[in-house]
Tab-separated table of C-alpha atoms in Angstrom:
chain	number	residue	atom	x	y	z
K	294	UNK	CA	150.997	211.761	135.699
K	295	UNK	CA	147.759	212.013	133.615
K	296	UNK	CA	148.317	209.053	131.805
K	297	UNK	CA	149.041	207.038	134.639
K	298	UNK	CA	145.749	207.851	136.601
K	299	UNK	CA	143.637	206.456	133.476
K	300	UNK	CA	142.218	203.092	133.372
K	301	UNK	CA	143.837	199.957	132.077
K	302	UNK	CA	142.095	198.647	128.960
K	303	UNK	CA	142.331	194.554	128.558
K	304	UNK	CA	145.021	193.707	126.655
K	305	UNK	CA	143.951	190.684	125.293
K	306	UNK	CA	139.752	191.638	124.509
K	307	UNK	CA	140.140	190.735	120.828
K	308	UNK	CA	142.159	187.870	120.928
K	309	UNK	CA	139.831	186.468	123.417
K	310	UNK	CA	137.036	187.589	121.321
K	311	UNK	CA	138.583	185.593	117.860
K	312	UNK	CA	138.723	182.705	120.110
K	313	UNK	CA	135.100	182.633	120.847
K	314	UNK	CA	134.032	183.248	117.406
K	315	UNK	CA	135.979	180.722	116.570
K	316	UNK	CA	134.604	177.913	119.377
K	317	UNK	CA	131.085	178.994	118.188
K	318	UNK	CA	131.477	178.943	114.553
K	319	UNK	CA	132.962	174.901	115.055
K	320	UNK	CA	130.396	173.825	117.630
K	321	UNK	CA	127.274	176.034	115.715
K	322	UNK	CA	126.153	177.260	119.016
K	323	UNK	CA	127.303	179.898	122.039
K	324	UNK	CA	129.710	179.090	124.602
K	325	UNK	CA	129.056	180.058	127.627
K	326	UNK	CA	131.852	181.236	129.841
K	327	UNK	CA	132.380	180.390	133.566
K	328	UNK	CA	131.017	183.607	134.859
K	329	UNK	CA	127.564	183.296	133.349
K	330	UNK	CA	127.140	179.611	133.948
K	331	UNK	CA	127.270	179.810	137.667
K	332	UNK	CA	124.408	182.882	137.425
K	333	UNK	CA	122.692	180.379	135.868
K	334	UNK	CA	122.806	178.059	138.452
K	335	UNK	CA	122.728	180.703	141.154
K	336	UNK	CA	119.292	181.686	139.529
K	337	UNK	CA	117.971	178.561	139.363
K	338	UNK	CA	118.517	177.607	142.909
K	339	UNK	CA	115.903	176.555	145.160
K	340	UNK	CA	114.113	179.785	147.011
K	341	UNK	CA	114.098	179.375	150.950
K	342	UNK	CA	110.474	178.542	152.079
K	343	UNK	CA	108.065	181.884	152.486
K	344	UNK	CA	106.020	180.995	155.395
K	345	UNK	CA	108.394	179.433	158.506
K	346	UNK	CA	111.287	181.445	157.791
K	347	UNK	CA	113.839	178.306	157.414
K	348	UNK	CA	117.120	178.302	155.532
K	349	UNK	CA	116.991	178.042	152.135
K	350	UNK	CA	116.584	174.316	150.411
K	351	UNK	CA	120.577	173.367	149.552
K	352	UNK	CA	122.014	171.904	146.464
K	353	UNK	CA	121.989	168.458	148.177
K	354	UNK	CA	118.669	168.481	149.068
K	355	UNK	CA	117.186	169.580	145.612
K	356	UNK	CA	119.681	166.841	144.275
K	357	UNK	CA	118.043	164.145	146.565
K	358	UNK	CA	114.900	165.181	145.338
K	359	UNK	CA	115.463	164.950	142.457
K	360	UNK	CA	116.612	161.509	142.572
K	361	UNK	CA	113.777	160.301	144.796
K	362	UNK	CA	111.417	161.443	141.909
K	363	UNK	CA	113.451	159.812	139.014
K	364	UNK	CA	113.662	156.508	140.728
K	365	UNK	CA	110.033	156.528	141.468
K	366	UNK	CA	109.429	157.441	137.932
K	367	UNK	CA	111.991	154.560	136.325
K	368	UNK	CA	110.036	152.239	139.189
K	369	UNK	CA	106.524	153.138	137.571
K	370	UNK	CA	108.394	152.275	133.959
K	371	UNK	CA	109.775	149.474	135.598
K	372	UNK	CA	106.750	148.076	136.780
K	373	UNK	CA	105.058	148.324	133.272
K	374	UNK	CA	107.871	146.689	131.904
K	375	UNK	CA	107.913	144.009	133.460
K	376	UNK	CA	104.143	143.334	132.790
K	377	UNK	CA	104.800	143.226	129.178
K	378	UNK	CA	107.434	141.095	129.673
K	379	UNK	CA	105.318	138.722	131.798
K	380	UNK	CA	102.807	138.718	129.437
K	381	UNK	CA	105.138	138.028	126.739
K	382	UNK	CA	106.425	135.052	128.471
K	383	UNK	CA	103.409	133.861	129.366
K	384	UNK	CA	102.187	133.943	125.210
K	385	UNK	CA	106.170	132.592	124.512
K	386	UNK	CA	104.536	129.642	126.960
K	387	UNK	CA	101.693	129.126	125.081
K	388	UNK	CA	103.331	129.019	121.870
K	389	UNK	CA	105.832	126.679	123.152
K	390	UNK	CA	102.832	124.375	124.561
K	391	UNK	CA	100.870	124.675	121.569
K	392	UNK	CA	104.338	123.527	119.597
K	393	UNK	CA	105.172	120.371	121.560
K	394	UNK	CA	101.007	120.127	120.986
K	395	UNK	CA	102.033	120.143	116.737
K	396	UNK	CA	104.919	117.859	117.229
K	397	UNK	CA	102.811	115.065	119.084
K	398	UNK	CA	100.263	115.574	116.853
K	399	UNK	CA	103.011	115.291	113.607
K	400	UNK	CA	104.529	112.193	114.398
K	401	UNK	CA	100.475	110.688	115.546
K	402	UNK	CA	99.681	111.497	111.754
K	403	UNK	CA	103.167	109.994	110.608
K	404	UNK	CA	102.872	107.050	112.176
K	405	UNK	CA	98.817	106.729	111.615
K	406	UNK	CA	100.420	107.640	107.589
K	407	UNK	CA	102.798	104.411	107.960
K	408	UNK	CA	100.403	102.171	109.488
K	409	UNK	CA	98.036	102.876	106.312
K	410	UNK	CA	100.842	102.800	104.049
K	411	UNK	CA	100.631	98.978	105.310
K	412	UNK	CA	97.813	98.172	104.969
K	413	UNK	CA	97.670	99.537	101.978
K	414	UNK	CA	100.078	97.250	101.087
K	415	UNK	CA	98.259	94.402	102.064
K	416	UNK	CA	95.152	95.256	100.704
K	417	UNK	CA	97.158	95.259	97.273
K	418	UNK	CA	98.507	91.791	98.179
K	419	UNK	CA	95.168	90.624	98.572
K	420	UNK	CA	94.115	91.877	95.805
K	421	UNK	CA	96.101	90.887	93.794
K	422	UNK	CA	95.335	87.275	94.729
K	423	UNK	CA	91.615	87.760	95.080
K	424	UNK	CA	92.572	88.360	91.403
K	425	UNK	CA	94.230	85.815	90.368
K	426	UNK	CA	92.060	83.562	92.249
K	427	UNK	CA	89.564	84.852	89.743
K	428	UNK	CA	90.574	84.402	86.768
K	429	UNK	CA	92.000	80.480	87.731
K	430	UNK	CA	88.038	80.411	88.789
K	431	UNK	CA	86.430	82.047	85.491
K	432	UNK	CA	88.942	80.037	83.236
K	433	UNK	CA	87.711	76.658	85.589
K	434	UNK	CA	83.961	78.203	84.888
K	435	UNK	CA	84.497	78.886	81.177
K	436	UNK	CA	86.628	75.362	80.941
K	437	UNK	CA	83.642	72.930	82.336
K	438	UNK	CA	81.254	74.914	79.891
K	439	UNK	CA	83.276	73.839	77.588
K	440	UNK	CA	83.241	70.065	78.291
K	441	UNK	CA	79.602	70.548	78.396
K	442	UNK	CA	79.626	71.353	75.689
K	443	UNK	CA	81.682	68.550	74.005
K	444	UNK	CA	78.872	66.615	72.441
K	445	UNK	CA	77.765	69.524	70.680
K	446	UNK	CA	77.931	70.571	67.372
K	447	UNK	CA	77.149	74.610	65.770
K	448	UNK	CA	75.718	74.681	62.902
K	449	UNK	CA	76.271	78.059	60.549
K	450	UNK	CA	74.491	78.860	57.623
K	451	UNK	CA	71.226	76.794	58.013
K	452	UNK	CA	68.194	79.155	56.391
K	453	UNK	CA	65.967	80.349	59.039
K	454	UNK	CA	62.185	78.760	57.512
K	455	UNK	CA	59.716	77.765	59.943
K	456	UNK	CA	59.355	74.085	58.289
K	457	UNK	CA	63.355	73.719	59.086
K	458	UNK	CA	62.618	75.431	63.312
K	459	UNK	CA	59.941	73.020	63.787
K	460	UNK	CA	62.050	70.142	62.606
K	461	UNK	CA	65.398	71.062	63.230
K	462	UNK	CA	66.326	67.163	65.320
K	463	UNK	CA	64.617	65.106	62.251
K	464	UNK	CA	66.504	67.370	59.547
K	465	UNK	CA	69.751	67.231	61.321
K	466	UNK	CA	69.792	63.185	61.360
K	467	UNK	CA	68.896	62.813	57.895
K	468	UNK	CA	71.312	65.741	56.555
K	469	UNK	CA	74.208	63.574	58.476
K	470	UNK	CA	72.986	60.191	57.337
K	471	UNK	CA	73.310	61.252	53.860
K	472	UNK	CA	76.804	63.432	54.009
K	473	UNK	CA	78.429	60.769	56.317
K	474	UNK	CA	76.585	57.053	55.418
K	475	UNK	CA	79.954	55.792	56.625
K	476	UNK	CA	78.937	56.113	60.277
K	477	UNK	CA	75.939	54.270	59.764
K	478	UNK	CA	78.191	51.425	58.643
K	479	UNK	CA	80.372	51.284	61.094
K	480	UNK	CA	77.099	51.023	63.899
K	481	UNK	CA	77.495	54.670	64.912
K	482	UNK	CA	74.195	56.976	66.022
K	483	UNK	CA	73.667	60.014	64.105
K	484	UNK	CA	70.864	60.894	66.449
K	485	UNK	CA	71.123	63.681	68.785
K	486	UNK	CA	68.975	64.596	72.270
K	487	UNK	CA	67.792	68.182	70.901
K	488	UNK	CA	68.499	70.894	68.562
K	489	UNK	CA	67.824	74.592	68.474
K	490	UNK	CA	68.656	78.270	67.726
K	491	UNK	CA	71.306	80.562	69.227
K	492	UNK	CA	69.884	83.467	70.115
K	493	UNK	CA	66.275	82.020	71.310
K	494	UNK	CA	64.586	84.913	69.988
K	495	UNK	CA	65.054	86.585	66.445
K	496	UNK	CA	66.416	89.822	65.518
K	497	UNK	CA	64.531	91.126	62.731
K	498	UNK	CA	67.658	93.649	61.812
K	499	UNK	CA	69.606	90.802	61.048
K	500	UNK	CA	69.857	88.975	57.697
K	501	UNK	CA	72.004	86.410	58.507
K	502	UNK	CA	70.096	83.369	60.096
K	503	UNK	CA	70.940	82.113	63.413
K	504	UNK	CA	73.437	79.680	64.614
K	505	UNK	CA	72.123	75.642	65.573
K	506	UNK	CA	73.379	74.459	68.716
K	507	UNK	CA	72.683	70.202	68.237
K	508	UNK	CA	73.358	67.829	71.165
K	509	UNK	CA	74.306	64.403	69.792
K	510	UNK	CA	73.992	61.460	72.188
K	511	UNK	CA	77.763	59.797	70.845
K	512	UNK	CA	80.638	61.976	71.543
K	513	UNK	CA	82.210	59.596	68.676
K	514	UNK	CA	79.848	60.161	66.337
K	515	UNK	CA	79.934	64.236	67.032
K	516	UNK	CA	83.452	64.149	66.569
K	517	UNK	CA	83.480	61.691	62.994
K	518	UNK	CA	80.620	64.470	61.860
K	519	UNK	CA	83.346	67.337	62.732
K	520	UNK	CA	86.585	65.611	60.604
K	521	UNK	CA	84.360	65.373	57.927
K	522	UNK	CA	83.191	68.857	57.939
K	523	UNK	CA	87.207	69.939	58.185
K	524	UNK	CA	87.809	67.836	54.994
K	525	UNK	CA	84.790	69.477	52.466
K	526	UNK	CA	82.398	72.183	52.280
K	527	UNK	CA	78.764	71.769	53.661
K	528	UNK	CA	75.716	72.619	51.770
K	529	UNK	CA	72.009	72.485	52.089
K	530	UNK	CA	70.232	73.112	49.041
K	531	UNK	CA	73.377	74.879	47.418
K	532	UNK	CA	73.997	76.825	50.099
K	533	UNK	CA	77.201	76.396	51.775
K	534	UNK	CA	77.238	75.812	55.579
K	535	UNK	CA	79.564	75.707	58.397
K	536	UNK	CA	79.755	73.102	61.235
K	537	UNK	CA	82.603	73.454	64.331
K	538	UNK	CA	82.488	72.542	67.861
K	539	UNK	CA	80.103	74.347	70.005
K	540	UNK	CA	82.385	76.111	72.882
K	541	UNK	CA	81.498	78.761	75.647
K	542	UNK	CA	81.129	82.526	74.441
K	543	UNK	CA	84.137	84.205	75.778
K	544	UNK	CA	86.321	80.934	73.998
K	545	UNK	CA	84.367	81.801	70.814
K	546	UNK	CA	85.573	85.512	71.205
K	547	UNK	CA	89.092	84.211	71.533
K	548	UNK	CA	88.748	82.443	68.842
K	549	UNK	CA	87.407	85.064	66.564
K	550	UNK	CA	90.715	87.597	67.433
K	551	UNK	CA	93.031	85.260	65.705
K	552	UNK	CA	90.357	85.640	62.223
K	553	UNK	CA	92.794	87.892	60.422
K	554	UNK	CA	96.339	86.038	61.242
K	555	UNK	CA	94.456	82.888	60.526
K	556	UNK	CA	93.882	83.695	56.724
K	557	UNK	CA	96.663	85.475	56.156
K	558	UNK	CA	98.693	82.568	57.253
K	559	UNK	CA	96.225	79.963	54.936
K	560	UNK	CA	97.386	82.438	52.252
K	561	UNK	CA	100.948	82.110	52.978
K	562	UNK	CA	100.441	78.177	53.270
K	563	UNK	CA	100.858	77.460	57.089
K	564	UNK	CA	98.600	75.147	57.524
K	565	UNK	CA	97.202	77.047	60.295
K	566	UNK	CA	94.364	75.616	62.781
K	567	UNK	CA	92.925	76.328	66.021
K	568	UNK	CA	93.286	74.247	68.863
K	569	UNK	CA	91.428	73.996	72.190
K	570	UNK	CA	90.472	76.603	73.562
K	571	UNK	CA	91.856	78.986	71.451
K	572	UNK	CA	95.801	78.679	70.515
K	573	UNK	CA	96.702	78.770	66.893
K	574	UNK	CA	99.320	76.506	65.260
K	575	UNK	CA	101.105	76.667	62.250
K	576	UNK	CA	103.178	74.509	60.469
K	577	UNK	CA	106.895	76.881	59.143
K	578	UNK	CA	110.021	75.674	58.517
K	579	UNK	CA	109.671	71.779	59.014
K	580	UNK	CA	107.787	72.298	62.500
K	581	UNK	CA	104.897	73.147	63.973
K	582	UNK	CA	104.099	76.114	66.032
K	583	UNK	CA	101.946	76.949	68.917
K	584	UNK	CA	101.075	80.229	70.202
K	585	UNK	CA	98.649	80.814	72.707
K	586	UNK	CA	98.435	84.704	72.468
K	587	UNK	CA	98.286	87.556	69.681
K	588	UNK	CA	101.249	88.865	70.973
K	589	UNK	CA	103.400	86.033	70.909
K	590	UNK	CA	102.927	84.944	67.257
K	591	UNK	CA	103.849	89.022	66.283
K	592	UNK	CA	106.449	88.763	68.479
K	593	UNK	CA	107.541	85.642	66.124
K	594	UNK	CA	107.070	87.165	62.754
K	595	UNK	CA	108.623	90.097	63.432
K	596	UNK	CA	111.619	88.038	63.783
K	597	UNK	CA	111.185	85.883	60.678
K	598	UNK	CA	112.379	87.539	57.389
K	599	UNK	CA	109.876	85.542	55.749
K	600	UNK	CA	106.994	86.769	57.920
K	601	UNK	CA	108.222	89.945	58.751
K	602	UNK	CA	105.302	92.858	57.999
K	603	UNK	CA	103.236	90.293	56.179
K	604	UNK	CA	100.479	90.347	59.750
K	605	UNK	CA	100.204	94.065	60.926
K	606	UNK	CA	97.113	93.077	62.721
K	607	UNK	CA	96.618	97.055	63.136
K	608	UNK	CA	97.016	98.164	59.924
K	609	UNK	CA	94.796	96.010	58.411
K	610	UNK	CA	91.789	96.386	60.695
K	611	UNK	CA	92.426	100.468	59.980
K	612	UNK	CA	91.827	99.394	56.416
K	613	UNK	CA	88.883	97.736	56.897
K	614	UNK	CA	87.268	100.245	58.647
């Protein structure tokens, strides 16, 4: 009867206890049972009120406290919230406006870009004939100097003495009287309006003597004095001179740039001349040949077995310098 007046021990204590080792060893915290989580809550309940002796403050009521004070606290967020967010919508707005702003402005500069682009365009055109206008212009300028010129003569090679300056008209008439007596006999004037020197003043650096620049008063008898002068040397006193037409500067210059081709091709035997205003002709291969530019005539010889590398303008002037 002893044993059956002693207390029952649990049964089950360590199995239970193996089970919550095991629960907190898998979560890595305690587990609270049932028991000790309404203490909890049965400690932390509200008090009843000290001083009027009313019930105690229920569950509900703490709840609904609780819930007035989190809304009013997510209100106060809300609030701030939204004033960010108007005041991002309000920069959005402003960017947006200043974007439309950058657009307008774009296509203003695009089309301003265009309309210059035309113009510019234009302003070539013109150009481009204000261009071509002058040069028909200066080659109409440098032509009617050049039939001014027609009754002229330039003499090369004439010493530069004072007795000859002073007398340059007399000694001119003479000098052609006795070269070409045949004009003379056929009733032609040798005499010419004036004569005189090419620069007007002297350049003491230079040994050469200056070119004369006579004016006759017959065209004919300027041009009879120039065939003769094609046909034989000139000389005054033994000393050979030169006499060709008198033309403007810039025709003389053109003249001058054919200098090398020209005697290369009197070497070669092509008869070559130089025709107004400045276009070189030879005579190859049974016919005669005109060529108004450098560029043309290389052009030609280049195709020419016979020619071919014989006037490398560029080669020689390289070996003259």
């Amino acid at each position: 009867m002893a044993n059956s007046t002693e207390p029952q021990k649990p049964q089950n204590t360590k199995k239970n206890k193996k089970k919550g080792e095991t629960l907190d060893t898998f979560y890595g915290a305690k587990i609270q049972n049932t028991e000790q989580t309404e203490d909890n809550i049965k400690e932390n309940a509200p008090k009843p009120s000290k001083g009027n002796g009313n019930s105690p403050q229920t569950y509900e009521e703490f709840e609904s406290e609780m819930t007035k004070k989190m809304e009013a606290f997510w209100e106060e967020k809300l609030e701030i919230m939204q004033k960010k967010f108007t005041h991002l919508q309000n920069q959005f707005d402003q960017t947006v406006k200043e974007n439309q702003a950058l657009k307008a402005r774009i296509r203003q500069l695009e089309d301003n870009d265009r309309v210059k682009e035309q113009e510019s365009i234009k302003q070539s055109q013109n150009t481009k004939k204000l261009e071509e206008n002058i040069k028909y212009l200066t080659d109409k300028v440098i032509d009617l100097e050049n039939r001014g010129r027609r009754d002229n003569l330039r003499i090369i090679g004439l010493p530069e003495k004072p007795e000859i300056n002073t007398k340059l008209d007399m000694l001119i008439q003479r000098y052609n009287q006795r070269k070409c007596p045949e004009i003379l006999e056929q009733g032609g004037n040798t005499a010419t309006d004036r004569a005189h020197r090419t620069p007007s003043t002297l350049n003491p650096q230079k040994t050469t003597p200056r070119n004369v620049i006579a004016k006759f008063q017959s065209y004919q008898t300027k041009e009879k004095i120039l065939q003769e002068a094609r046909k034989r040397q000139f000389r005054y006193k033994g000393m050979p001179i030169r006499v060709t037409q008198d033309l403007a500067s810039s025709t003389l210059n053109d003249r001058k740039a054919w200098n090398m081709i020209f005697r290369k091709a009197r070497e070669l035997g092509l008869q070559p001349r130089i025709s107004y205003p400045a276009k070189l002709t030879i005579y190859f291969q049974g016919k005669v040949w005109a060529f108004n530019k450098i560029e043309d005539f290389q052009l030609f010889a280049k195709k020419r077995p016979e020619l071919c590398g014989k006037f490398d303008t560029e080669n020689q002037r390289a070996r003259n310098t």
